[in-house]
């Protein structure tokens, strides 16, 4: 299967600072990337969908000015949490869907997640 | 509305016993169905998926799931549970369009007793 990486795997920051999380597709072209958030003991909630070269589409209730998503290339999407606050502490997971050498994948592939703790 | 329901929040089974985790979905188009497992602090691992064809699908680690369209269900089963199977299990549904995200159920926590 295809591989998606995330960096960093965990980050601790002070309240008010910004944090950037990278999501990379290592061996395929990710035409669409998704960002999910997971609070402890809860399910994954979709935050936004981004297509390469286009603006991200945010789910209702997700502040686009706070969670900046950039999908500038077919292998990289970034999520920047601006002016982070303790309530933004969560597990952020990206996934990617796209095409490999054999054509388009039917499924999306998940990164390992990034644990964000805001003090 | 599109949704996934996992009725069981927490299940405990004895090691060696059989397991069935329930999943019901509501989806307007042809559903693509998935089961993922997540260990504490870890990402998601795909157990199995159903796109079309044979309604009984085999996955990794001895898991299988059966798609029943009439019941809108996609239950996960394993004949003999191992202690290492203790984890959080998520059922998800999505479509086949490129921009379609997955909708996840709330998850079922599996505990395995000795």
Coordinates of C-alpha atoms in Angstrom, one line a residue, chain A residues 36-103:
Chain A
X36 CA -8.9 14.9 10.9
X37 CA -8.9 15.7 14.6
X38 CA -9.3 13.2 17.4
X39 CA -9.9 14.1 21.0
X40 CA -9.1 11.5 23.7
X41 CA -11.4 8.5 23.7
X42 CA -13.4 9.9 20.7
X43 CA -13.7 9.3 17.0
X44 CA -12.0 11.1 14.2
X45 CA -13.7 14.2 13.0
X46 CA -13.1 15.6 9.6
X47 CA -11.7 19.1 9.7
X48 CA -11.1 19.9 6.1
X49 CA -10.5 18.5 2.6
X50 CA -7.9 19.9 0.3
X51 CA -7.2 19.3 -3.3
X52 CA -3.8 20.1 -4.7
X53 CA -3.5 23.7 -5.9
X54 CA -6.9 24.6 -4.5
X55 CA -8.2 26.2 -1.3
X56 CA -9.2 23.8 1.4
X57 CA -12.9 23.1 2.1
X58 CA -13.6 23.3 5.8
X59 CA -16.2 21.4 7.7
X60 CA -18.9 23.4 9.6
X61 CA -17.6 24.7 12.9
X62 CA -13.9 24.6 11.9
X63 CA -12.3 28.0 11.8
X64 CA -10.4 28.4 8.6
X65 CA -8.4 31.3 9.9
X66 CA -7.2 29.3 12.9
X67 CA -6.5 26.1 11.0
X68 CA -4.6 27.1 7.9
X69 CA -4.3 24.3 5.3
X70 CA -1.9 24.5 2.4
X71 CA -1.7 21.8 -0.3
X72 CA 0.9 23.3 -2.5
X73 CA 2.1 20.1 -4.1
X74 CA 1.0 16.6 -4.9
X75 CA 3.0 15.2 -2.1
X76 CA 2.7 17.7 0.7
X77 CA -0.1 19.3 2.7
X78 CA 0.5 21.4 5.8
X79 CA -1.8 22.3 8.7
X80 CA -0.9 25.3 10.7
X81 CA -2.6 25.8 14.0
X82 CA -2.4 29.6 14.6
X83 CA -2.4 31.2 18.0
X84 CA -2.9 27.8 19.6
X85 CA -4.7 27.4 22.9
X86 CA -5.0 24.5 25.3
X87 CA -8.4 23.5 23.8
X88 CA -6.6 22.9 20.5
X89 CA -4.7 20.1 22.1
X90 CA -5.6 17.0 20.2
X91 CA -4.4 14.2 17.9
X92 CA -4.3 15.4 14.3
X93 CA -4.3 12.8 11.6
X94 CA -4.0 13.4 7.9
X95 CA -5.0 11.1 5.1
X96 CA -4.3 11.2 1.4
X97 CA -6.0 9.9 -1.7
X98 CA -4.6 9.9 -5.2
X99 CA -2.7 7.9 -7.8
X100 CA 0.2 5.7 -8.0
X101 CA 2.0 3.9 -10.8
X102 CA -1.0 1.6 -11.3
X103 CA -3.6 4.3 -11.4

